[in-house]
CSV table of C-alpha atoms in Angstrom, one decimal:
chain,number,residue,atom,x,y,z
A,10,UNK,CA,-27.2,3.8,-32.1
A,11,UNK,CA,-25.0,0.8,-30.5
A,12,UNK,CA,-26.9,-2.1,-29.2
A,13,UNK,CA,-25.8,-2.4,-25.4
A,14,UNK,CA,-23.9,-5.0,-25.0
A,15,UNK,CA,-24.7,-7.7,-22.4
A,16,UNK,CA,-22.6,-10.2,-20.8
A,17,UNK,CA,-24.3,-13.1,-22.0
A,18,UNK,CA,-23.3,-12.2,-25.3
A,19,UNK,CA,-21.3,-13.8,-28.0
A,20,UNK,CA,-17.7,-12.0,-28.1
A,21,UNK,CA,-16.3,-10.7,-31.1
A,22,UNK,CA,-12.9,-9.1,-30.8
A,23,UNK,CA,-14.4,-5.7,-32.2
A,24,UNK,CA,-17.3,-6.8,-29.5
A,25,UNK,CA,-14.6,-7.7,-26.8
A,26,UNK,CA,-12.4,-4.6,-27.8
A,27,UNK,CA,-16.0,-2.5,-27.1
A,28,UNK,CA,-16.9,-3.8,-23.8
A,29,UNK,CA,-13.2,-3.6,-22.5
A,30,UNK,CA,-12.4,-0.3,-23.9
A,31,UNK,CA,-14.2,1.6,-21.2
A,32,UNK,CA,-12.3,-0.1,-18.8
A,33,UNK,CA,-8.6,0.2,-20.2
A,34,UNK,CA,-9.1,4.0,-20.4
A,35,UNK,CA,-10.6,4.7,-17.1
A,36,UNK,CA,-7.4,2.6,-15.7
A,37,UNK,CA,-4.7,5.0,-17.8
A,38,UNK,CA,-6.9,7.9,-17.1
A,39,UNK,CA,-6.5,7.2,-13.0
A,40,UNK,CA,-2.9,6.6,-13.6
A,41,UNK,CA,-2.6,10.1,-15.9
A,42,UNK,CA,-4.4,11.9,-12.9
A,43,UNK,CA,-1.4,10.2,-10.8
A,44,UNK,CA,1.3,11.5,-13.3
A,45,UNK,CA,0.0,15.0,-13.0
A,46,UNK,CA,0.3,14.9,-9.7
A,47,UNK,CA,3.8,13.2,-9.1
A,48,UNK,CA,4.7,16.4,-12.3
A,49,UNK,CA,3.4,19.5,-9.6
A,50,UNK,CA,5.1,17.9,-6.6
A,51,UNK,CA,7.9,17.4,-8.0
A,52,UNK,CA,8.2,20.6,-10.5
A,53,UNK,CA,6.2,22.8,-8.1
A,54,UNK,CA,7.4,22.0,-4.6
A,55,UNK,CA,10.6,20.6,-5.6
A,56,UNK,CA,13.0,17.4,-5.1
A,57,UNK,CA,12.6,16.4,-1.3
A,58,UNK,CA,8.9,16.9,-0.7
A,59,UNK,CA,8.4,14.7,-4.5
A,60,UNK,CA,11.2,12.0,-2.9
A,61,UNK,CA,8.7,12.6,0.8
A,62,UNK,CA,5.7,11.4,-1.3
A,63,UNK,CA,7.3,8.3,-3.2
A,64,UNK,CA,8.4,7.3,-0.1
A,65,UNK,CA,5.6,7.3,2.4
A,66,UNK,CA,2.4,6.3,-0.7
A,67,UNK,CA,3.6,2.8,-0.8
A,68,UNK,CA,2.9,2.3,3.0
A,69,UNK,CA,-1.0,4.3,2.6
A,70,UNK,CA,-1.6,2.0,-0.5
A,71,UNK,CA,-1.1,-1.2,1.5
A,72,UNK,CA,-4.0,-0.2,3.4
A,73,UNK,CA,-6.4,0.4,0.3
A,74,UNK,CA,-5.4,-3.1,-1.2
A,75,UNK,CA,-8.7,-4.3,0.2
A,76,UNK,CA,-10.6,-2.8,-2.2
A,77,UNK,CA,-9.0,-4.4,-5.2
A,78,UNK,CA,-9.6,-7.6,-3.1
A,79,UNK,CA,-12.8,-7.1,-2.7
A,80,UNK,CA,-13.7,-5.4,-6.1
A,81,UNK,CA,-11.9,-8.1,-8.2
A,82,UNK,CA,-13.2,-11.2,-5.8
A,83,UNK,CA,-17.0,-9.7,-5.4
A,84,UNK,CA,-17.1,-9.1,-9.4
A,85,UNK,CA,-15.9,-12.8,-9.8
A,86,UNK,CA,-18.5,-14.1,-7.5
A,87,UNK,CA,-21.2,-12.0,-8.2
A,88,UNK,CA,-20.8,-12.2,-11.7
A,89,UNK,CA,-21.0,-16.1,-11.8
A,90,UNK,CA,-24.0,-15.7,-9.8
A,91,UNK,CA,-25.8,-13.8,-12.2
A,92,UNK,CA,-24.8,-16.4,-15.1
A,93,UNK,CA,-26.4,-18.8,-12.7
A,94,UNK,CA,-29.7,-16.5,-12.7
A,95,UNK,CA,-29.8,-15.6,-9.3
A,96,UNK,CA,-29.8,-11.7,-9.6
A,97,UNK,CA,-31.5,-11.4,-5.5
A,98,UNK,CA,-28.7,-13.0,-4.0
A,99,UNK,CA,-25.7,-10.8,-6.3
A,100,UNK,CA,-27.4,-7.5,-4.7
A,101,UNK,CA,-27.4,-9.2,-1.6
A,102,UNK,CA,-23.6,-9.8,-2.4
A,103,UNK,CA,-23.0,-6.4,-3.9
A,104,UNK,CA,-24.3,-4.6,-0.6
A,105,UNK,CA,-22.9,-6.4,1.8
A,106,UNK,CA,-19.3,-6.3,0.3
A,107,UNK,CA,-19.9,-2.2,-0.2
A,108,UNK,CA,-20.9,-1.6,3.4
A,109,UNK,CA,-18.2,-3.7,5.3
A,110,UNK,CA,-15.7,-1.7,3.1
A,111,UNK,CA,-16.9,1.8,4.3
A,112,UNK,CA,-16.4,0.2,8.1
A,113,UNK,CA,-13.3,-1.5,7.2
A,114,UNK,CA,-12.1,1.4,5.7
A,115,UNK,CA,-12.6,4.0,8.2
A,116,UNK,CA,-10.8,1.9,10.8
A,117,UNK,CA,-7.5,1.5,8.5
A,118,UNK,CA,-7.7,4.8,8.1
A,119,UNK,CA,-7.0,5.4,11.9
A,120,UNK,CA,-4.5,2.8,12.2
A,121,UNK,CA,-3.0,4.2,9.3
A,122,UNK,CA,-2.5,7.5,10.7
A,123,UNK,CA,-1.2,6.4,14.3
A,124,UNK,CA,1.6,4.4,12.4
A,125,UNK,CA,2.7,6.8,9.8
A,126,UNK,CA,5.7,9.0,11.3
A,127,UNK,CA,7.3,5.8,12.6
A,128,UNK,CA,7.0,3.9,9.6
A,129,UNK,CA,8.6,6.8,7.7
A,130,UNK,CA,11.6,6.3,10.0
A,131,UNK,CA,11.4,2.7,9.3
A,132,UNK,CA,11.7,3.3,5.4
A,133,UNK,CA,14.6,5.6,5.7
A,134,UNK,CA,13.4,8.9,5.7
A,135,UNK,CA,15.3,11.4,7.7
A,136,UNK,CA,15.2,15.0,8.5
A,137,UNK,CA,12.4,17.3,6.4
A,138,UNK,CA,11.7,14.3,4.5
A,139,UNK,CA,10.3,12.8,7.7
A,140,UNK,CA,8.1,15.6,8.4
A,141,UNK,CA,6.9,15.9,4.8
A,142,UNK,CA,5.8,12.2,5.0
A,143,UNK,CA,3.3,12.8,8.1
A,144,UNK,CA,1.8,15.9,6.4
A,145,UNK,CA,1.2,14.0,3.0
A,146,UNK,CA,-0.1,10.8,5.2
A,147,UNK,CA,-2.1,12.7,7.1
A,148,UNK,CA,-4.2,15.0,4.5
A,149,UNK,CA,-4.9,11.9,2.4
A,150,UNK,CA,-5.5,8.9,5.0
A,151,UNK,CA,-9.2,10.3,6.2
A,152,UNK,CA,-10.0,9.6,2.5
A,153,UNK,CA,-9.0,5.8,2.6
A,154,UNK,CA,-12.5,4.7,3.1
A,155,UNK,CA,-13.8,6.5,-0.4
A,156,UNK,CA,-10.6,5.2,-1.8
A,157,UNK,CA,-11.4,1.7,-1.0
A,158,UNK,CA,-14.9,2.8,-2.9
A,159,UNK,CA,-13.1,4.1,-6.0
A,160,UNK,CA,-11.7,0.7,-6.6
A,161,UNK,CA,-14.4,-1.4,-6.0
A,162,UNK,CA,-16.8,0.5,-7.9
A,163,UNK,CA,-14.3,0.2,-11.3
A,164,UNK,CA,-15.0,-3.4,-11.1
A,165,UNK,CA,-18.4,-2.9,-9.8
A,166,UNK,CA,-19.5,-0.9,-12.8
A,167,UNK,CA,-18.5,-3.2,-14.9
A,168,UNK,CA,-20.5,-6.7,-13.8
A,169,UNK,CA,-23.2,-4.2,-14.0
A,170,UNK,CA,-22.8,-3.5,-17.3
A,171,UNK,CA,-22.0,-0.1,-17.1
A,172,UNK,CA,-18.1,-0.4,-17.8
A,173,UNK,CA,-18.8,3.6,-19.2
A,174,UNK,CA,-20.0,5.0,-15.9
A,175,UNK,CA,-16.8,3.6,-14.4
A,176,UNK,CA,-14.6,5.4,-16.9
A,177,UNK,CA,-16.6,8.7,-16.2
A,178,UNK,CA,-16.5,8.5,-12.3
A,179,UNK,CA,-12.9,8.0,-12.9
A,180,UNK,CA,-13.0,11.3,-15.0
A,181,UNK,CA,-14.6,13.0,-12.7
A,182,UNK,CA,-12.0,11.8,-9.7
A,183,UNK,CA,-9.3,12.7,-12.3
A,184,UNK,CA,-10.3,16.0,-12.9
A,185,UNK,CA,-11.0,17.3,-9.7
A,186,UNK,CA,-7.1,16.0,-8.6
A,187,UNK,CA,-5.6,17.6,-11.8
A,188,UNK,CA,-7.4,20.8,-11.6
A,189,UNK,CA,-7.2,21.2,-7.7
A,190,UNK,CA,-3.4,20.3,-8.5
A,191,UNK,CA,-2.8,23.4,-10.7
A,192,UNK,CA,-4.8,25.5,-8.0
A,193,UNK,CA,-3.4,24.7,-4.8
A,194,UNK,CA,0.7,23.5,-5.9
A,195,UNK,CA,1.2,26.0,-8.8
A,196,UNK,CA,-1.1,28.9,-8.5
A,197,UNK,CA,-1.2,28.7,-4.0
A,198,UNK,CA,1.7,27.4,-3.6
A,199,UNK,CA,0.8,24.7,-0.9
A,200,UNK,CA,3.5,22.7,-1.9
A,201,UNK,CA,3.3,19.0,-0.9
A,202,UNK,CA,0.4,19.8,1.3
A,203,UNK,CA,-1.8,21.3,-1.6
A,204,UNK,CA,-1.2,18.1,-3.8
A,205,UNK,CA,-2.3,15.7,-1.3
A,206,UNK,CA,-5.5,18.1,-0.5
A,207,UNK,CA,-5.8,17.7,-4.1
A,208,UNK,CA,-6.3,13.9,-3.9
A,209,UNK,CA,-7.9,13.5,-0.9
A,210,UNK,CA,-10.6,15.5,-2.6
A,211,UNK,CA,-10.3,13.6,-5.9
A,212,UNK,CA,-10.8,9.9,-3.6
A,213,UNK,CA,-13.9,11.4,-2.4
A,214,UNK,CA,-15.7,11.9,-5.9
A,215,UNK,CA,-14.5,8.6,-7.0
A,216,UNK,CA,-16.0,7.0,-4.1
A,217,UNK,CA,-19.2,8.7,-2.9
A,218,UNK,CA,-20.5,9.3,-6.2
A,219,UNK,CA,-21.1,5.7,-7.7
A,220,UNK,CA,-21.8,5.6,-4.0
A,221,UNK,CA,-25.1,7.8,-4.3
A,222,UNK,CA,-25.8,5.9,-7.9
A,223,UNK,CA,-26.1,2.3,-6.8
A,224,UNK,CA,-27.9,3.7,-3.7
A,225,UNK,CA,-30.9,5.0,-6.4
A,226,UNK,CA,-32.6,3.2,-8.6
A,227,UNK,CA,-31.1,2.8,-11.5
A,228,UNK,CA,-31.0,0.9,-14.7
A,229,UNK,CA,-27.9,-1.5,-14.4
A,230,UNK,CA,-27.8,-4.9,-12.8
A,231,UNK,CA,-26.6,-4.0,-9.4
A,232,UNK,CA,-28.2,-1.6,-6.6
A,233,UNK,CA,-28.0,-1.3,-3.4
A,234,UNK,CA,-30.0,-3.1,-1.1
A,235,UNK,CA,-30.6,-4.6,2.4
A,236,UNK,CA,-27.6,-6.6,3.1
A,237,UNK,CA,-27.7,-10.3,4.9
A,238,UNK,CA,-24.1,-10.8,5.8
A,239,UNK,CA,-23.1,-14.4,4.4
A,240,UNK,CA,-19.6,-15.7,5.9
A,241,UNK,CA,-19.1,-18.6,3.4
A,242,UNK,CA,-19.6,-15.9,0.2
A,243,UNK,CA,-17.3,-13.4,2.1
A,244,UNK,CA,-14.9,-16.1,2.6
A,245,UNK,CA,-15.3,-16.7,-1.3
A,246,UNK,CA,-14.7,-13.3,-2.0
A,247,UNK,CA,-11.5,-12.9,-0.4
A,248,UNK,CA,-9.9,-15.9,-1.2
A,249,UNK,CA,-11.2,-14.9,-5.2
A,250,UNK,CA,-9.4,-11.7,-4.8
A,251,UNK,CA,-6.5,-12.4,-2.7
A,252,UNK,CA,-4.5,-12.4,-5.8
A,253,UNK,CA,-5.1,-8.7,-6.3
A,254,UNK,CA,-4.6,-8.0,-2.5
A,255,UNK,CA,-1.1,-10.2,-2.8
A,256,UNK,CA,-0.1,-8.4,-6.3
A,257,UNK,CA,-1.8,-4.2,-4.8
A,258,UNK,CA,0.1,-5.1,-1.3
A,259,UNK,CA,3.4,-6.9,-2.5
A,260,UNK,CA,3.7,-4.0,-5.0
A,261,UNK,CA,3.7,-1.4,-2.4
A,262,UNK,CA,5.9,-3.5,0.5
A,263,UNK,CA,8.1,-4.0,-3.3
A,264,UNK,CA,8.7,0.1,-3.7
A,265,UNK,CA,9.3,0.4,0.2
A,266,UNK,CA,11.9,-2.3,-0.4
A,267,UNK,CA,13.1,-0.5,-3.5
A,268,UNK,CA,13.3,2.9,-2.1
A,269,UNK,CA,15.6,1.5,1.0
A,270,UNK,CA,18.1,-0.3,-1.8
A,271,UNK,CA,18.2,3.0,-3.7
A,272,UNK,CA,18.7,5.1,-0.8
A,273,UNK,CA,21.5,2.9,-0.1
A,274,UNK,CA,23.2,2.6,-3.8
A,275,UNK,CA,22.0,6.1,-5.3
A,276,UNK,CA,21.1,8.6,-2.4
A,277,UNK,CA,17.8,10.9,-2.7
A,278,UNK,CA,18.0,11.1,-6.7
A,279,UNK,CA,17.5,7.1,-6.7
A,280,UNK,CA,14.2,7.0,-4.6
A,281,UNK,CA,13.1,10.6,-6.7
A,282,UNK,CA,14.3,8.7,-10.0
A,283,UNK,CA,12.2,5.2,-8.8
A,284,UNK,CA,9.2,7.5,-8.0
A,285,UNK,CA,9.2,8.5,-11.3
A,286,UNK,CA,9.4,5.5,-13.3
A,287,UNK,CA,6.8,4.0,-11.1
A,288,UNK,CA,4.3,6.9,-12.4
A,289,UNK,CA,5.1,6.7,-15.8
A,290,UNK,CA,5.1,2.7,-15.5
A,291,UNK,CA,1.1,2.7,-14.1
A,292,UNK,CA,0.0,4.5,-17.1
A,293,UNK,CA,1.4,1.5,-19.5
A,294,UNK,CA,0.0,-1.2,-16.7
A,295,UNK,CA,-3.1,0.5,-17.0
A,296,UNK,CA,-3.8,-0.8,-20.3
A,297,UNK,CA,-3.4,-4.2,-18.5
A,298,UNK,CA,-4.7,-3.6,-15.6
A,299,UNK,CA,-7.8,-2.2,-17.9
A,300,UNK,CA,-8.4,-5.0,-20.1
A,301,UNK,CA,-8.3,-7.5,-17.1
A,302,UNK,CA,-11.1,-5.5,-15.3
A,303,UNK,CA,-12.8,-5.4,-18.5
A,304,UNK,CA,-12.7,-9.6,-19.6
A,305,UNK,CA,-13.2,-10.9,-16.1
A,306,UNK,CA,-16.6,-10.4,-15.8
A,307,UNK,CA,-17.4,-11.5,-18.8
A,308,UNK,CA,-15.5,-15.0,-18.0
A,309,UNK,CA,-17.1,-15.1,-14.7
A,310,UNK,CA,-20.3,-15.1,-16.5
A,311,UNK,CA,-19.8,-17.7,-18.8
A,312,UNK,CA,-18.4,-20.0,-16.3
A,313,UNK,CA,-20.9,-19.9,-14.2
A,314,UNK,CA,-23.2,-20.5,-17.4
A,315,UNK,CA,-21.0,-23.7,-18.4
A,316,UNK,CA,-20.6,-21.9,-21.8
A,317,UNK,CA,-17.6,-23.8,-23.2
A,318,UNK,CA,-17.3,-22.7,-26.1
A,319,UNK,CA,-17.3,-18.9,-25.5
A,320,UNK,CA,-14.4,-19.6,-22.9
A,321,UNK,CA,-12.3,-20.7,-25.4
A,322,UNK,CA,-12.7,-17.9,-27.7
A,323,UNK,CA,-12.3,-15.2,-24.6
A,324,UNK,CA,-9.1,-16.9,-24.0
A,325,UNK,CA,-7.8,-17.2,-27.7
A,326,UNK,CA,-8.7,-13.4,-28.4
A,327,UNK,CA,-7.0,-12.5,-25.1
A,328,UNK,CA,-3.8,-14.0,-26.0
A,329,UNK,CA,-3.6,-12.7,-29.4
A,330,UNK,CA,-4.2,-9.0,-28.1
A,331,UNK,CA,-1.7,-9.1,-25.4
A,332,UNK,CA,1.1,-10.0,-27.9
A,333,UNK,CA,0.6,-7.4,-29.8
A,334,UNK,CA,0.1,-4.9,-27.4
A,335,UNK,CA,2.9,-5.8,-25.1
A,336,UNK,CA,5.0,-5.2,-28.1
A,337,UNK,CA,3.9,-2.3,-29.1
A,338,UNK,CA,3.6,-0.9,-25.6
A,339,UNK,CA,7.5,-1.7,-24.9
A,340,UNK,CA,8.3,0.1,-28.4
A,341,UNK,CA,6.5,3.6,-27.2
A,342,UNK,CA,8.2,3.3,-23.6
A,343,UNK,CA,11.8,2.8,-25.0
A,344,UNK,CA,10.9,6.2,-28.0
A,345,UNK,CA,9.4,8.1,-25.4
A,346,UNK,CA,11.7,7.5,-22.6
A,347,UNK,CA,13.5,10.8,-23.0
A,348,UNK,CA,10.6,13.0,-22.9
A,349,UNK,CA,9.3,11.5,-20.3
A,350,UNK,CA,11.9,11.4,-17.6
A,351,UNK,CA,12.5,15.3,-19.3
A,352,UNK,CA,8.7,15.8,-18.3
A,353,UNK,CA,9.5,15.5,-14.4
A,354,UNK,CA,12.9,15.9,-13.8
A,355,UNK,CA,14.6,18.8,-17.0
A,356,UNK,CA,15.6,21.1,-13.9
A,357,UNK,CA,18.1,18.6,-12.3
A,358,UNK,CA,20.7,16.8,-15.2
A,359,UNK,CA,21.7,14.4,-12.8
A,360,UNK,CA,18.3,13.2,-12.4
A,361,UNK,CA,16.9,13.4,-16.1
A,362,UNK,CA,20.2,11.2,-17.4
A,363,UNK,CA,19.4,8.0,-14.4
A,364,UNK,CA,15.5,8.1,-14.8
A,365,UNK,CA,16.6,8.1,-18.9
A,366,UNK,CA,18.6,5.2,-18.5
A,367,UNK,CA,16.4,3.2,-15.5
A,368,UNK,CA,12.8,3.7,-17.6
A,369,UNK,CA,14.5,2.0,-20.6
A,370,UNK,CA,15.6,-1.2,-18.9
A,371,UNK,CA,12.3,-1.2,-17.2
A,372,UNK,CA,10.2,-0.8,-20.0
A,373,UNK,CA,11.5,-4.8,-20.7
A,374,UNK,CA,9.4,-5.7,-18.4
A,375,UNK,CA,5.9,-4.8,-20.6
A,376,UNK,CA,6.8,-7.7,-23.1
A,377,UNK,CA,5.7,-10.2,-20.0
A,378,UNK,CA,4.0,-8.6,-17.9
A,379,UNK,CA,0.6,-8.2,-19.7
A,380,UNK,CA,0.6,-12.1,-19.8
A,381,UNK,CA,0.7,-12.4,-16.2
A,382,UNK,CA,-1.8,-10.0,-14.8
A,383,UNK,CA,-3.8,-11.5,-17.7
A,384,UNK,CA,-3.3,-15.1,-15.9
A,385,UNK,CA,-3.8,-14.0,-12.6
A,386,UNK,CA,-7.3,-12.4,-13.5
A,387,UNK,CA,-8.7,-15.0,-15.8
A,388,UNK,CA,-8.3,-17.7,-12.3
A,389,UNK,CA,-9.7,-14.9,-10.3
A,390,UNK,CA,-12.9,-14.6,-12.7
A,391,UNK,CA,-13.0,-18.7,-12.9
A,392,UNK,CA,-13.1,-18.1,-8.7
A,393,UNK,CA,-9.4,-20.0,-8.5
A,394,UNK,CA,-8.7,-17.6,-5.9
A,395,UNK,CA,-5.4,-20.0,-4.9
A,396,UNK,CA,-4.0,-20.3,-8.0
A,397,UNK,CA,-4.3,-16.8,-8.9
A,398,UNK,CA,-2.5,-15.6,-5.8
A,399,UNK,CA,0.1,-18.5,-5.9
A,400,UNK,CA,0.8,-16.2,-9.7
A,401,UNK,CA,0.3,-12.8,-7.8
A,402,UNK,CA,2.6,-14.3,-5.0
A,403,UNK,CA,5.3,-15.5,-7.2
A,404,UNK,CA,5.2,-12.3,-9.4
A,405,UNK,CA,5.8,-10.2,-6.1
A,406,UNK,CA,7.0,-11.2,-3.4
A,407,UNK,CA,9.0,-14.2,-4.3
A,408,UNK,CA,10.8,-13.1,-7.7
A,409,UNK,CA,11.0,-9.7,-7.5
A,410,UNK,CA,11.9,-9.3,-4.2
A,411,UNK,CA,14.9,-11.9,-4.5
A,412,UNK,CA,15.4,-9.9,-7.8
A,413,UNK,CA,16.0,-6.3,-5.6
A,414,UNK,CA,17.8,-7.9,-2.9
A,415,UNK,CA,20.7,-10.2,-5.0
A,416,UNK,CA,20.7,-8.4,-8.0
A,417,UNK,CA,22.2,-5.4,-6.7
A,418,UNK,CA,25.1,-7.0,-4.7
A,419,UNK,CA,26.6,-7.9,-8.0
A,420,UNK,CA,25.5,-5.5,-10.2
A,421,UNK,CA,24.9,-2.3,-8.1
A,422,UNK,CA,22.1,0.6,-9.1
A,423,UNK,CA,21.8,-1.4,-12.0
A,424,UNK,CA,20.8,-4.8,-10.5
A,425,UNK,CA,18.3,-2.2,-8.8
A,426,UNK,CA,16.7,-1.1,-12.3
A,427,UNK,CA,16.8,-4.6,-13.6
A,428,UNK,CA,14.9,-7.0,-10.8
A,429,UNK,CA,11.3,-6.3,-12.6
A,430,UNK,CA,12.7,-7.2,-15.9
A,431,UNK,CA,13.9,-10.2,-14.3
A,432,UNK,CA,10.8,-11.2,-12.1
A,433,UNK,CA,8.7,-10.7,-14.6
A,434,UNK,CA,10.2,-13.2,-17.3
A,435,UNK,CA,10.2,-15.7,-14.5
A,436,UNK,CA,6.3,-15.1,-13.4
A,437,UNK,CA,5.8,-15.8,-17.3
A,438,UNK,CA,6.6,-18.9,-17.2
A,439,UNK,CA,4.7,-20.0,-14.4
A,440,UNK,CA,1.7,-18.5,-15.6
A,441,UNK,CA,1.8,-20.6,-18.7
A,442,UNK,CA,2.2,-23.3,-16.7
A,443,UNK,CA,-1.1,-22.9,-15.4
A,444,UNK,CA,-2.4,-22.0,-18.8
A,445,UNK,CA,-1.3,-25.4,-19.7
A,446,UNK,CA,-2.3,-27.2,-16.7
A,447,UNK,CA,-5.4,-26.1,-15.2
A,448,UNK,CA,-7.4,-26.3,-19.6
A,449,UNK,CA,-9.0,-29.4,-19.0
A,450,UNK,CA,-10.7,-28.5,-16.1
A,451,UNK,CA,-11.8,-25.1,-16.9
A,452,UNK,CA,-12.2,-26.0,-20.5
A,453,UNK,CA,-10.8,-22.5,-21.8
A,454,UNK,CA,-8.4,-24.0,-24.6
């Protein structure tokens, strides 16, 4: 039997590659789950309602971005409070930042819904698409507030030193939308309205179920308590994760801003073609995304422990590994480019040929992208929340969303397909300008 591992350990990388793990296959798990269901709306209820969904989810994932805010900020600061050895107050923490984000969530949720048909006018959508957009909204919305949950509770788990219950409550969530998928798109025949049944239903087992396990006791670090709400933490926690809130958000104003170009240079088949690549693409981000969840608390920790030394072998290890899997990850995506743009769109040639050719000059992108979700997390976990979000910012909103808006004057569609490639070479070398910058006082190299 494996000895648990704790975070106050020393980290080997087969001891670093243990912990994470759990965490870098609950994140491509989530985005699988997300595949599947992009594969039944577009294969089962067909081009338009698929183009509907890419569309409008951009606009109902702006309003989740708290939860990654909070999940990545309250791991950071709750985390560095247990190095400290204050394990009272990082409950205290821990419940407070759960039950403001049920509240908070059910009122986005509202707002959310009020706004949605003319926000779908906003972004372009016209005719059936336009309808299709307020029934997708509409089913899933209710569900923001478990949403919120899911992500919290995947950084959660893992300052509690459970990073394996977050990969099975992701499971689970997973599950339940693939399954329910099959059932109501292919075997009902719902169409667009069966799929986002399907992950309305999916949000709620992600979300109430760790829910119900951090209300019990329980053997982890963290349970629920009696909150005492603490401005100044709050405050903390926010500004920690407002790199994740910039980066979630900016991402989903940066496909609105995509679709509208598309819609503009390559019709319906551009925004169907983007919706696409953007699915495939979260499954390679995952492993990212995954192994940033997975290090930070373990940084947090030993920062708030003054443990030197083990900082600069987290941040040593972490480099190394993001080399080689940014290569390798770039290889796969380029080889399996043409069964994967075959996997959604082999009924329409058209289609099949652009994704083909866009996912290839995306997949670029994973050579420097790793590197700078790695950089924006390891500030986050050292509670930098400005610095991280000044790399979240300038990954976003500043480079990629000059990228989509000049590129494609000169360069047409293709400018369009590029911009990420782009942005993401640029964020790079910021990034290691804060690598370079910012070692002396956080002693990591």
């Amino acid at each position: 039997m494996k000895q648990i591992i704790q975070l106050s350990d020393h980290f080997t990388y087969q001891k670093l590659l243990r912990f994470t793990l759990p965490s870098v296959v609950m994140m491509i798990f989530s985005s699988i789950y997300g595949v599947v269901d992009g594969f039944f709306i577009s294969n089962y209820a067909g081009k338009t309602p698929f183009a509907a969904a890419c569309l409008i989810y951009p606009y109902m994932m702006v309003f989740s971005t708290c939860g990654f805010m909070i999940g990545t900020g309250g791991t950071a600061l709750i985390s560095k409070t247990m190095g400290e050895g204050d394990c009272e107050k990082a409950n205290r923490l821990f419940s407070m930042l759960v039950y403001l984000s049920i509240a908070g969530g059910i009122v986005l949720s509202v707002i959310a819904i009020v706004l949605l048909r003319p926000v779908a006018i906003l972004l372009g959508a016209r005719g059936a698409i336009i309808d299709d957009c307020v029934v997708y909204g509409t089913i899933i919305l209710p569900a923001l507030f478990s949403f919120i949950l899911q992500n919290e509770f995947q950084s959660f788990c893992v300052a509690a030193e459970k990073p394996q219950l977050g990969l099975w409550l992701t499971v689970a969530a997973g599950l339940t939308n693939i399954l329910l998928d099959a059932l109501f798109v292919a075997v009902f025949r719902w169409g667009l309205a069966g799929a986002a049944i399907a992950t309305a239903l999916s949000q709620l087992v992600g979300g109430l179920v760790p829910l119900v396990y951090f209300l019990r006791p329980n053997k982890s670090l963290l349970r629920l308590c009696k909150p005492s709400f603490d401005g100044r933490a709050l405050l903390k926690v926010c500004t920690n994760g407002s790199s994740e809130l910039m980066s979630t958000m900016s991402t989903s104003l940066l496909s609105m801003l995509h679709n509208f170009q598309l819609l503009r240079f390559a019709g319906e088949d551009g925004v169907a073609a983007y919706g696409i690549i953007m699915y495939v693409d979260f499954i390679f981000i995952a492993v990212f995304l995954g192994y940033a969840i997975g290090s930070a608390p373990i940084i947090g920790y030993h920062f708030g422990a003054g443990n030197h030394p083990e900082l600069k072998s987290l941040f040593r290890q972490s480099n190394l590994l993001l080399v080689w899997v940014s290569i390798g990850l770039t290889g796969i995506a380029i080889v399996a480019a043409d069964m994967l743009a075959g996997l959604f769109a082999g009924y329409d040639a058209g289609l099949f040929e652009m994704t083909k050719y866009a996912f290839i000059i995306h997949s670029l992108s994973f050579l420097f992208c790793g590197f700078n979700i790695f950089g924006s997390s390891l500030f986050t976990a050292l509670n930098n929340g400005l610095v991280s979000a000044a790399i979240s910012f300038f990954r976003t909103l500043v480079c990629q969303t000059a990228a989509v808006l000049i590129l494609p004057e000169f360069f047409g569609v293709n400018g369009i397909w590029s911009a990420i490639v782009v942005a993401e070479l640029f964020s790079l070398l910021l990034t290691l300008i804060c690598f370079a910058k910012l070692k002396g006082r956080y002693h990591y190299a």
